[in-house]
Coordinates of N, CA and C and ligand atoms in Angstrom, one line a residue:
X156 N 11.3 -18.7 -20.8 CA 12.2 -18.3 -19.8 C 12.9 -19.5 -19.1
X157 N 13.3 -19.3 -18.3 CA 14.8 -20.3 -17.8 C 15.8 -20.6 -18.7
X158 N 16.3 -19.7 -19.3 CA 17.2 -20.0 -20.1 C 18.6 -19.8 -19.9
X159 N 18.9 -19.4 -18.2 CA 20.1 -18.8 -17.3 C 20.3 -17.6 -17.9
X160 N 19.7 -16.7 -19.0 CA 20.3 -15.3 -19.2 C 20.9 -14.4 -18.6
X161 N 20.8 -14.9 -16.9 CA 21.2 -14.2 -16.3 C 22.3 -14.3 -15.5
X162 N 23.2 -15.5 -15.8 CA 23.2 -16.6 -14.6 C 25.1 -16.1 -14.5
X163 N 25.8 -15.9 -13.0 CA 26.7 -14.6 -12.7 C 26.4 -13.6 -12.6
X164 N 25.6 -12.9 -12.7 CA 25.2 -11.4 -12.6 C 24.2 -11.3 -11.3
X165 N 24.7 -10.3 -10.7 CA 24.1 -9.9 -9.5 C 23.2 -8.6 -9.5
X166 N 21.8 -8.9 -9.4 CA 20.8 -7.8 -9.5 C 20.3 -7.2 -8.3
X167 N 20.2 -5.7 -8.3 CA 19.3 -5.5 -7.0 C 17.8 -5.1 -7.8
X168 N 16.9 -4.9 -6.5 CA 15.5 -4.8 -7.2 C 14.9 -3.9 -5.8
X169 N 13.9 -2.7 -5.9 CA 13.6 -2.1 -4.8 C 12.0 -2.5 -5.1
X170 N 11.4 -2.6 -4.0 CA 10.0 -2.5 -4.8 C 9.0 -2.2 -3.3
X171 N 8.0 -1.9 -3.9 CA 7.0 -1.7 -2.6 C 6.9 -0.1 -2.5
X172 N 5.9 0.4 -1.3 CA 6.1 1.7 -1.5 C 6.6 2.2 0.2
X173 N 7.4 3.4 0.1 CA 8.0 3.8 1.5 C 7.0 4.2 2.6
X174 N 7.5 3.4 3.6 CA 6.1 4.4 4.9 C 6.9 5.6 5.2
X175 N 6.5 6.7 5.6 CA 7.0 7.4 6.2 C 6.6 8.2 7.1
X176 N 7.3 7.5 8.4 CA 6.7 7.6 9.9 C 6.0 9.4 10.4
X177 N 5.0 9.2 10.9 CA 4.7 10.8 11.4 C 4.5 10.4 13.1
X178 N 4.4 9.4 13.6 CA 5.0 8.9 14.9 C 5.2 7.8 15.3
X179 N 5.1 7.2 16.3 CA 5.5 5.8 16.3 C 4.3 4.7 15.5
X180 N 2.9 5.3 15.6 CA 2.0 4.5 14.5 C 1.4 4.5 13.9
X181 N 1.9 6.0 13.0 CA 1.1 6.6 11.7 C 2.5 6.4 10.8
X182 N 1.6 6.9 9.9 CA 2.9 6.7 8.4 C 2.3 7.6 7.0
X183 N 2.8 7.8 6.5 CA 2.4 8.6 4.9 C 3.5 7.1 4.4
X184 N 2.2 7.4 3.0 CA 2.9 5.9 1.9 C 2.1 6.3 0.7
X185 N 1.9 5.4 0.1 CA 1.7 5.6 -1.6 C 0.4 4.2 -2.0
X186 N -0.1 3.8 -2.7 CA -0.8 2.8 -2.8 C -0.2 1.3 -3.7
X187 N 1.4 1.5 -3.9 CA 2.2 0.3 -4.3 C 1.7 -1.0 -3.9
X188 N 1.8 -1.9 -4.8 CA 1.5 -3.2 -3.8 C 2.9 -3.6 -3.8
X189 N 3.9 -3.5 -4.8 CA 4.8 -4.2 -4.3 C 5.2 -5.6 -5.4
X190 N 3.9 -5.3 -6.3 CA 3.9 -6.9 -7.3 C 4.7 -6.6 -8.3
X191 N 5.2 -5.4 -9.2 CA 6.1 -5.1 -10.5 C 7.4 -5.5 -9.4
X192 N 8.1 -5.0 -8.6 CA 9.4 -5.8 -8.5 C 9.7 -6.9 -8.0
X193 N 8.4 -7.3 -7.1 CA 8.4 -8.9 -6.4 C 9.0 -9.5 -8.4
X194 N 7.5 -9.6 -8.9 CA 7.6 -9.8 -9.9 C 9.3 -10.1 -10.9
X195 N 9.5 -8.8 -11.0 CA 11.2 -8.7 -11.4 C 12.3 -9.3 -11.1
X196 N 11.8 -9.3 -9.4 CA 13.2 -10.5 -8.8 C 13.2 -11.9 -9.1
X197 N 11.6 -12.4 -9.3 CA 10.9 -13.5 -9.4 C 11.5 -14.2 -10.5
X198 N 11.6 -13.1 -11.8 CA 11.9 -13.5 -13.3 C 13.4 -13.6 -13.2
X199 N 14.2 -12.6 -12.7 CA 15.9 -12.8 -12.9 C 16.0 -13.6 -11.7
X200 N 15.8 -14.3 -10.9 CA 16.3 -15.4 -9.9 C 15.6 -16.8 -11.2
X201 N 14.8 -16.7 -11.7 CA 14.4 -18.1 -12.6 C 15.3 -18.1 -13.3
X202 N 15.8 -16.8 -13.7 CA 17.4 -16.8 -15.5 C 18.6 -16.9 -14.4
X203 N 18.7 -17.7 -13.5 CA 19.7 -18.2 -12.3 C 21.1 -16.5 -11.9
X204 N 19.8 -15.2 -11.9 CA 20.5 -14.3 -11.2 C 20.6 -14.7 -10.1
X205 N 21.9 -14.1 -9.4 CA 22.1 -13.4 -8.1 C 21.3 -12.2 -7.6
X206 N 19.9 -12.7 -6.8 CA 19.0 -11.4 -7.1 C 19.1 -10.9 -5.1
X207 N 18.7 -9.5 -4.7 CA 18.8 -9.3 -3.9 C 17.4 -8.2 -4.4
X208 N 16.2 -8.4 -3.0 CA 14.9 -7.4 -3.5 C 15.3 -6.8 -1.8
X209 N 15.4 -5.7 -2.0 CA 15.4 -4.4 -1.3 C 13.7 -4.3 -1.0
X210 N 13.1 -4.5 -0.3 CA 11.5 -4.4 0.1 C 11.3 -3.3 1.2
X211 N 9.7 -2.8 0.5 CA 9.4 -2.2 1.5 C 8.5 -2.8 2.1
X212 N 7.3 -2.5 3.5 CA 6.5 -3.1 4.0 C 5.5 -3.5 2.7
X213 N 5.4 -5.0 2.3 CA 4.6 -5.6 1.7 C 3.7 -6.8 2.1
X214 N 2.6 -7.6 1.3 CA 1.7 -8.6 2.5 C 2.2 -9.7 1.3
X215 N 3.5 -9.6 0.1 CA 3.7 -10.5 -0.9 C 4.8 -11.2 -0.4
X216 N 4.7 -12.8 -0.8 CA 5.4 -14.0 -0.6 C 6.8 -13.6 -0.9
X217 N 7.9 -14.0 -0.3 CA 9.1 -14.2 -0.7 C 9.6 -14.9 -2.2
X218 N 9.7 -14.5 -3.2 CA 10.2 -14.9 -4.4 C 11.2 -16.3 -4.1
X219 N 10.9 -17.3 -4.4 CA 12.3 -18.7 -4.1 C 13.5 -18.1 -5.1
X220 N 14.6 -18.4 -3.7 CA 16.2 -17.9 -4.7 C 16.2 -16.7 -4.6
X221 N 15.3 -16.0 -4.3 CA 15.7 -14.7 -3.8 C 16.0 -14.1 -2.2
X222 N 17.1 -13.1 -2.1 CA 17.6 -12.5 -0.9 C 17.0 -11.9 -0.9
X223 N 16.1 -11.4 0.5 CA 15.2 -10.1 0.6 C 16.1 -9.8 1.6
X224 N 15.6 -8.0 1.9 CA 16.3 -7.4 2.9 C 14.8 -6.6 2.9
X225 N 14.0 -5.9 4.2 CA 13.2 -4.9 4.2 C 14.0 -4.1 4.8
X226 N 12.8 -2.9 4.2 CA 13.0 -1.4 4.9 C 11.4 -1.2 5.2
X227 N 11.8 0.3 5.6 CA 10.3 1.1 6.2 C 10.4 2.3 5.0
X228 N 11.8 2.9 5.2 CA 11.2 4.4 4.7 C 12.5 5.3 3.4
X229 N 12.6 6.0 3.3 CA 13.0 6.1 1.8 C 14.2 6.4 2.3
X230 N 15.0 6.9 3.7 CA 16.4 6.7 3.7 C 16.8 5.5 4.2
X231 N 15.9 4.2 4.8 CA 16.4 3.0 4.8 C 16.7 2.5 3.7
X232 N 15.6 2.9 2.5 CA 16.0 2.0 1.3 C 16.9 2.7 0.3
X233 N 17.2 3.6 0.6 CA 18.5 4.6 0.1 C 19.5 4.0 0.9
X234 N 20.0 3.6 1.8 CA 21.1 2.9 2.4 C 21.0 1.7 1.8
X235 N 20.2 1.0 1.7 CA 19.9 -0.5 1.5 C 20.6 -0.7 -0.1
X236 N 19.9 0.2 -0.6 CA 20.5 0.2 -2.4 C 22.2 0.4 -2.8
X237 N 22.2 1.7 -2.0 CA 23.7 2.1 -2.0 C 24.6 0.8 -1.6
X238 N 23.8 0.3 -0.5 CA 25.1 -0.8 0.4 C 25.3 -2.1 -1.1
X239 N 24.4 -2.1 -2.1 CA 24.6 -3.6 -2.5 C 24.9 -3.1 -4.0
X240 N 25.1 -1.6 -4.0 CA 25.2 -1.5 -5.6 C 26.4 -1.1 -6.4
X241 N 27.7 -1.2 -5.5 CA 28.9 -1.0 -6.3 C 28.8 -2.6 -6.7
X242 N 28.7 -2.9 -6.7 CA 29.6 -4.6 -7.1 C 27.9 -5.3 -8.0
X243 N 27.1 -4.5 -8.2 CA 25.8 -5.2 -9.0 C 26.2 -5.0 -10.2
X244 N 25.5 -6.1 -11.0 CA 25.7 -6.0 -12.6 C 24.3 -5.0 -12.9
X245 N 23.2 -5.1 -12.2 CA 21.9 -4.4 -12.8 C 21.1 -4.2 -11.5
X246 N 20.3 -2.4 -11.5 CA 19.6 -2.3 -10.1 C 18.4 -2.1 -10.7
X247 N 17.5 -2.4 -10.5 CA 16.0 -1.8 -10.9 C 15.2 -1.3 -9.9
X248 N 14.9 -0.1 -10.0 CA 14.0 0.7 -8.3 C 12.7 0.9 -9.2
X249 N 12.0 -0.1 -8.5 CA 10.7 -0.5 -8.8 C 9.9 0.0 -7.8
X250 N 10.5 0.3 -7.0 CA 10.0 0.7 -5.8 C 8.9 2.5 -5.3
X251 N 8.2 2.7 -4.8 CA 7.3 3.8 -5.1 C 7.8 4.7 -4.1
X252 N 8.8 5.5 -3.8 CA 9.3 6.4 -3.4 C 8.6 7.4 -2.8
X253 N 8.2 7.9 -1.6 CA 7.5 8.9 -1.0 C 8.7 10.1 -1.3
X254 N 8.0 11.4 -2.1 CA 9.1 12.5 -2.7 C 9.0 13.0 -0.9
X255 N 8.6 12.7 0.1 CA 8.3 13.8 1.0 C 8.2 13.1 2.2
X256 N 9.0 13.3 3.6 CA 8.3 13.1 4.8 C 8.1 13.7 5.7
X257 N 7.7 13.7 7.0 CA 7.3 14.4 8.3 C 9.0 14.8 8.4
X258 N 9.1 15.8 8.4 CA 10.2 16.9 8.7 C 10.8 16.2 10.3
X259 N 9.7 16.0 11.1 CA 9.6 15.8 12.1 C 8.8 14.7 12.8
X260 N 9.7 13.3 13.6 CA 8.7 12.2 13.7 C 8.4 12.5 15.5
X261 N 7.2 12.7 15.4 CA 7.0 12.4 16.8 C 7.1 11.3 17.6
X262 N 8.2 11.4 18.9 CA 8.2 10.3 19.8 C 7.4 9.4 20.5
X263 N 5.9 10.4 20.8 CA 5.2 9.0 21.4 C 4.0 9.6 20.3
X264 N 3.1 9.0 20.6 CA 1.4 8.8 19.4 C 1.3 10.7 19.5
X265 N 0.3 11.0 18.7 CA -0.1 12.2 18.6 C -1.6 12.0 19.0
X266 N -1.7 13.0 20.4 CA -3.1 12.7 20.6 C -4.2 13.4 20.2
X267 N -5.2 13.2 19.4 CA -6.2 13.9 19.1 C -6.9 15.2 19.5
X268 N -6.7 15.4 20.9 CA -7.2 15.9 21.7 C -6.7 17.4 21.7
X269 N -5.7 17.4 21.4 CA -4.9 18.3 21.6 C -4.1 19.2 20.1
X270 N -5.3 18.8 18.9 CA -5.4 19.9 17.8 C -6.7 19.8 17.2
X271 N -7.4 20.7 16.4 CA -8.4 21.4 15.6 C -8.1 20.9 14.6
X272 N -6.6 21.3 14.1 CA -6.0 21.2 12.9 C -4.9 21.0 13.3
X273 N -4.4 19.7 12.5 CA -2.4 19.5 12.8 C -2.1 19.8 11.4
X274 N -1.1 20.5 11.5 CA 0.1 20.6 10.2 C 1.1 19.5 10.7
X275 N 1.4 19.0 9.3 CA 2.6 18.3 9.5 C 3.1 18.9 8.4
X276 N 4.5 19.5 8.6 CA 5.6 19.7 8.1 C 6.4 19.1 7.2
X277 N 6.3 18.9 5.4 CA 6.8 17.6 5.2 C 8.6 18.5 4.1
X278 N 9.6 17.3 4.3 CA 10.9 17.9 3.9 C 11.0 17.0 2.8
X279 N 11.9 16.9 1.9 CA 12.3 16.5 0.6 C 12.8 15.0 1.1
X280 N 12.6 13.9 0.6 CA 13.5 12.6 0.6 C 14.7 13.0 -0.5
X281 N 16.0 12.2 0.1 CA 16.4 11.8 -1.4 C 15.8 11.4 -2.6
X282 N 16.3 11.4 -4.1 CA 16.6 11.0 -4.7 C 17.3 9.8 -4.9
X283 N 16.8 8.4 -4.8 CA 17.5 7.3 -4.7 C 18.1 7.0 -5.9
X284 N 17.4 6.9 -6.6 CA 17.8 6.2 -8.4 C 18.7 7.5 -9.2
X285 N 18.0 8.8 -8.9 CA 19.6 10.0 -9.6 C 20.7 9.5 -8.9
X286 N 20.7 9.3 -7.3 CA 22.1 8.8 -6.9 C 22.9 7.7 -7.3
X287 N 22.2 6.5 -8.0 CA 22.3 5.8 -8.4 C 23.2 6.2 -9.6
X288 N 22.4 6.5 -10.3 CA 23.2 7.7 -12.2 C 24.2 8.2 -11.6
X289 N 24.2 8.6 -10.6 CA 26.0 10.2 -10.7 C 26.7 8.9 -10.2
X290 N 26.5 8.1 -9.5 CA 28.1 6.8 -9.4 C 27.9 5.7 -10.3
X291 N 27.0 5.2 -11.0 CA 27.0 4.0 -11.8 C 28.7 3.9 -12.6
X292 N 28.6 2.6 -12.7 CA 30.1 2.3 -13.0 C 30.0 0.7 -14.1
X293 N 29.0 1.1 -15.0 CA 29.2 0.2 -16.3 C 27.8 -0.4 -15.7
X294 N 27.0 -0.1 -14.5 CA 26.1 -0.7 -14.3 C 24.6 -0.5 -15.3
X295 N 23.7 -1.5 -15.1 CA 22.6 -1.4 -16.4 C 21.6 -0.3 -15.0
X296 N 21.1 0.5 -15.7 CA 20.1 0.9 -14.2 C 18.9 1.7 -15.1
X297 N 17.8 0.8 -14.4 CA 16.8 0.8 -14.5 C 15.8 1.5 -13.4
X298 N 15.0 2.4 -14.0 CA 13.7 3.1 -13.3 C 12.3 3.2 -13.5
X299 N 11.6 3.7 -13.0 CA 9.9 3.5 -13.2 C 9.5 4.8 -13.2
X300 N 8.5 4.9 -14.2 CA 7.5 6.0 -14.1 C 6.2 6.0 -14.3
X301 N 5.5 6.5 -13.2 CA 4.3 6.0 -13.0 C 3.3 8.0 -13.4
X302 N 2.9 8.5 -14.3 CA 2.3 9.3 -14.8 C 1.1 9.5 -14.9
X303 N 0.2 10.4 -14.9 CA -1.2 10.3 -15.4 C -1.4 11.0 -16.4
X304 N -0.6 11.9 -17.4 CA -0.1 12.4 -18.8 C 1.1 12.5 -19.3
X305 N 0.6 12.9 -20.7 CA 2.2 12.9 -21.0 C 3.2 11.8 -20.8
X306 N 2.9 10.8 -20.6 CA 4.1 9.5 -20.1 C 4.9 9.3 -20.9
X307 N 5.7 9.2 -22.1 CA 6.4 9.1 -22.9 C 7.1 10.7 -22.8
X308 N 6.4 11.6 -22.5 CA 7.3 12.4 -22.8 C 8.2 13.0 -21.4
X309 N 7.4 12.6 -20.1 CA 8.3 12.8 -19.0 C 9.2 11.5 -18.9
X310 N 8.9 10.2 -19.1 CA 9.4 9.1 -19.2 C 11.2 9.5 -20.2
X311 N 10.9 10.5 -20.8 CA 12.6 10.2 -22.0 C 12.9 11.4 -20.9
X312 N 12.1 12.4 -20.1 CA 13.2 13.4 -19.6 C 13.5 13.1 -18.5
X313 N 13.2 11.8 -17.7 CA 13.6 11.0 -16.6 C 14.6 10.6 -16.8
X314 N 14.5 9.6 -18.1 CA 15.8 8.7 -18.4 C 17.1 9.4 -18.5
X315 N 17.1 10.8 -19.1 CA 18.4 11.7 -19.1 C 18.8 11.6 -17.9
X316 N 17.9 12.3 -17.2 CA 18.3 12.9 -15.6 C 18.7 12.4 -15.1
X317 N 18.2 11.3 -15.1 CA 18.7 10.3 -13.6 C 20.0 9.1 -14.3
X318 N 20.1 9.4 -15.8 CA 21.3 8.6 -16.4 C 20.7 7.4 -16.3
X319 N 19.4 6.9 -16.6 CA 19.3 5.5 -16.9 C 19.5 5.0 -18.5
X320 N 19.5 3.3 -18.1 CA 19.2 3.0 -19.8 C 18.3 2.5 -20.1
X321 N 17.3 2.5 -19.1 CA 16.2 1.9 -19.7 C 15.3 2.2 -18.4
X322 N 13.5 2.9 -19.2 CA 13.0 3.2 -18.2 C 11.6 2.8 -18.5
X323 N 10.8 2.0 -17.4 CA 9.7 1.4 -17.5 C 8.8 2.8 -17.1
X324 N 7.9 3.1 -18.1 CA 6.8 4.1 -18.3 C 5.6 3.6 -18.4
X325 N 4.3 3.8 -17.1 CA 3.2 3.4 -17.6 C 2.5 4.6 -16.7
X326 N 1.6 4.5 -17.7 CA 0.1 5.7 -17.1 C -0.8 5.1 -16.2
X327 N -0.5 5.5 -14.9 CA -1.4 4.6 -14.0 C -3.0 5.4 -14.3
X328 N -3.3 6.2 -14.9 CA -4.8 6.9 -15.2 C -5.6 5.2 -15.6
X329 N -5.2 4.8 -16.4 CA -5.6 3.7 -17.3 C -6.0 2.3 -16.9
X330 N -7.1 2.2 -16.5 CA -7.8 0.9 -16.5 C -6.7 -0.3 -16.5
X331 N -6.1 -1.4 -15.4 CA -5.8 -2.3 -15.7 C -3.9 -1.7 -15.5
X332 N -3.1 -0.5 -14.9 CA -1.9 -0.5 -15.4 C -1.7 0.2 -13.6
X333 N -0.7 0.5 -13.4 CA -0.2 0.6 -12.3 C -0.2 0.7 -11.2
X334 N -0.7 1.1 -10.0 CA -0.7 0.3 -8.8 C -1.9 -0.1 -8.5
X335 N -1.1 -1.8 -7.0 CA -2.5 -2.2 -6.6 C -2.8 -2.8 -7.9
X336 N -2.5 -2.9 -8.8 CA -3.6 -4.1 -9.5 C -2.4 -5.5 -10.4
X337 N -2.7 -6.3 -11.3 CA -1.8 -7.7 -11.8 C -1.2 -7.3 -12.5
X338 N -1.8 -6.6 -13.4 CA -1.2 -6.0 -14.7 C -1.0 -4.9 -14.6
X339 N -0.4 -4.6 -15.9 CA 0.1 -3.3 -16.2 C 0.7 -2.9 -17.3
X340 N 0.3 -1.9 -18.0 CA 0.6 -1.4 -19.4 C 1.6 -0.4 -19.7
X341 N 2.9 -1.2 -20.6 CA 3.8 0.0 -20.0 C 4.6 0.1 -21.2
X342 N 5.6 1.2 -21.5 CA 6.3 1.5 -22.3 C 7.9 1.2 -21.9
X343 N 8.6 0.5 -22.9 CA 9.9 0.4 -22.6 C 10.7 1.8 -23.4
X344 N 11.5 2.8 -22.3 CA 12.4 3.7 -23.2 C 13.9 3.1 -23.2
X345 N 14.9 3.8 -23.9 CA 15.6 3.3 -23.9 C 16.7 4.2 -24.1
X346 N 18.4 4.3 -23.5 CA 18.9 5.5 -23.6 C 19.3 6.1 -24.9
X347 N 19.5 5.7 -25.9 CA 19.6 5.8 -27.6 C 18.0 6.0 -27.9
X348 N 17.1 6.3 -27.1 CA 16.5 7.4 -27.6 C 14.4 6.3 -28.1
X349 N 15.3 4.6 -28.7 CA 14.1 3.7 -28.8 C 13.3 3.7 -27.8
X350 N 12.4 3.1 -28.2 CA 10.9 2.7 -27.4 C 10.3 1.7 -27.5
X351 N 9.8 0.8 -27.1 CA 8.6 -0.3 -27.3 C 7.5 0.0 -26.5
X352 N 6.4 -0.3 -27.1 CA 5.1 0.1 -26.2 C 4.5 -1.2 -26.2
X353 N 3.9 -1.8 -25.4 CA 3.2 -3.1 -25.0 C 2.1 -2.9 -24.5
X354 N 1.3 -4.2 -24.8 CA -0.4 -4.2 -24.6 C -0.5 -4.7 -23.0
X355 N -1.4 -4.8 -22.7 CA -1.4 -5.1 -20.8 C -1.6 -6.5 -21.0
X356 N -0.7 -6.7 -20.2 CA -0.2 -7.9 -19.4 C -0.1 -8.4 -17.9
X357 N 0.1 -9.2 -17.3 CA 0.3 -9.3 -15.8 C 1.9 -8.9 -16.0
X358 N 1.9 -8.6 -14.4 CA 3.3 -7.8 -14.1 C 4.3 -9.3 -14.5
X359 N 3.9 -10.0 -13.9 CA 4.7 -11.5 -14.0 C 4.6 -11.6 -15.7
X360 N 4.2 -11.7 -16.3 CA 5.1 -11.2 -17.9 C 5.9 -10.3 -18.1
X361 N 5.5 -9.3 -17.6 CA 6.6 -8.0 -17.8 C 7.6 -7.9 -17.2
X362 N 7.5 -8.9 -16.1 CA 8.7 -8.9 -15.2 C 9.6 -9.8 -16.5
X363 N 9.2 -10.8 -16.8 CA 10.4 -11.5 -18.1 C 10.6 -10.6 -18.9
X364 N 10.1 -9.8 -19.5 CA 10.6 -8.8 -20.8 C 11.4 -8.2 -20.0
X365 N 11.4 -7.3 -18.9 CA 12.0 -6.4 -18.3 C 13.3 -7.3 -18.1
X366 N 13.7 -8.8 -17.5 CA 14.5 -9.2 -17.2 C 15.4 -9.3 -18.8
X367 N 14.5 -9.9 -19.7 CA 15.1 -10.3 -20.7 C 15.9 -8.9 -21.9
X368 N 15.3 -7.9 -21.2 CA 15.8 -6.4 -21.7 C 17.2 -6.2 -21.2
X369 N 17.2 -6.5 -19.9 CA 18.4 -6.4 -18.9 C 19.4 -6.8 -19.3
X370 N 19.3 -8.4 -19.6 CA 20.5 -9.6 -20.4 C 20.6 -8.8 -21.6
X371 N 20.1 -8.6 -22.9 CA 20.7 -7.9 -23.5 C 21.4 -6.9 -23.2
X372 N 20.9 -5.7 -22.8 CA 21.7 -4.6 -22.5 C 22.6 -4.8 -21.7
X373 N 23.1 -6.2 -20.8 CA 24.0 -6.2 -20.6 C 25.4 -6.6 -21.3
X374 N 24.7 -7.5 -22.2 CA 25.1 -8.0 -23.0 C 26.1 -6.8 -24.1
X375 N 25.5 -5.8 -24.0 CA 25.9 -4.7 -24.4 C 27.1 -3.6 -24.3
X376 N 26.8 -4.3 -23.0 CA 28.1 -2.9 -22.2 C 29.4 -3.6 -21.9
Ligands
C5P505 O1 10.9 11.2 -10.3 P1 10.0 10.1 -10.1 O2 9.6 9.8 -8.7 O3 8.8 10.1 -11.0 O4 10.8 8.9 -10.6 C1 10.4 7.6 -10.4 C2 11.6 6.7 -10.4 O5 12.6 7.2 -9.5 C3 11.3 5.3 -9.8 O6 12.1 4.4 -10.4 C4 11.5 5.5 -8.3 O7 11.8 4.2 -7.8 C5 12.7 6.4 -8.3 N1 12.7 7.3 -7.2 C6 13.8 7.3 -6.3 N2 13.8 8.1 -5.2 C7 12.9 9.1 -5.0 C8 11.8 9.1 -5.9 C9 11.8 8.2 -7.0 O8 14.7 6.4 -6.4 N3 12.9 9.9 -4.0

């Protein structure tokens, strides 16, 4: 790698996983660490992208040559994507998406005292990455699927849906593959229908294949 494969092309990258506030100091989130897209930006800022990582709350180093922007919650990082992705050559939402949040954030702390049992109420987030598919405009756009069966076969009915061309599939059931841990074992699909399946690796390898996937297929369009 360093080969500039990338070098002119402006990438976004989401990664990490959404808090999503239930008052000023609770949160619902996901168990992302945040290392598959650190990772990603890591590898296309080395092929001398224009990389921009869309973050959510993470405890990982700043990538060198990389623009970071954070967020907290899935409509900050829905604005954050949108704002930088008409004019991107390639987005990848690496990012772990809370499908759900507090309908309702309470303004000051919720005090104990004063329930048995709390319901919290939770409403639908966007769809970041389908939004992504209904405006893409020659753009390469890439998504993640993180499954505990069947991964190949919800992995090709993602890639339709959301209009990607290429969609990283891995079964986090499996020893050694998606979140929280270095590595990860994953399947590359692709929109013409191919596949590659790969043995576990650190994300920082996969992050070059995944970059080096990109350059071609952009190469493509
Ligand atoms: O539908 P599912 O959540 O399994 O799809 C995962 C892919 O979609 C990931 O690339 C994730 O970043 C993205 N996603 C999103 N917005 C959501 C949920 C998931 O962009 N609300």
């Amino acid at each position: 790698f360093g080969k500039g494969l990338l070098k002119g092309k402006k990438i976004i990258v989401s990664a990490g996983g959404t808090q999503e506030a239930i008052d000023p100091v609770r949160y619902i989130s996901n168990r992302s660490s945040g290392r598959m897209g650190y990772a990603i930006a890591r590898a296309a800022a080395m092929e001398d992208a224009d990389v921009t990582l869309v973050s959510c709350t993470t405890a990982l180093p700043v990538p060198s040559g990389v623009k970071i922007e954070y967020v907290r919650d899935a409509r900050e990082l829905c604005r954050a994507m949108n704002s930088h992705f008409d004019d991107c050559d390639a987005a990848i939402m690496a990012a772990a998406v809370s499908d759900y949040r507090p309908k309702v954030q309470a303004t000051q702390k919720i005090k104990k005292e004063s329930h048995d049992v709390l319901n919290i109420e939770l409403t639908q987030n966007p769809d970041i990455l389908y939004g992504l598919g209904q405006k893409k405009k020659g753009q390469f756009l890439v998504g993640f699927a993180a499954e505990t069966n069947d991964v190949i076969e919800h992995g090709k009915e993602k890639l339709k849906r959301k209009n990607l061309d290429m969609l990283v599939a891995n079964d986090v059931a499996m020893p050694g593959a998606g979140f929280n841990v270095p590595t990860n074992i994953a399947s590359l699909l692709y929109k013409d229908g191919t596949m590659e399946q790969y043995p576990k690796m650190t994300k920082d390898e996969l992050g070059h294949i995944i970059v080096e996937k990109i350059s071609e297929g952009l190469k493509q369009q």
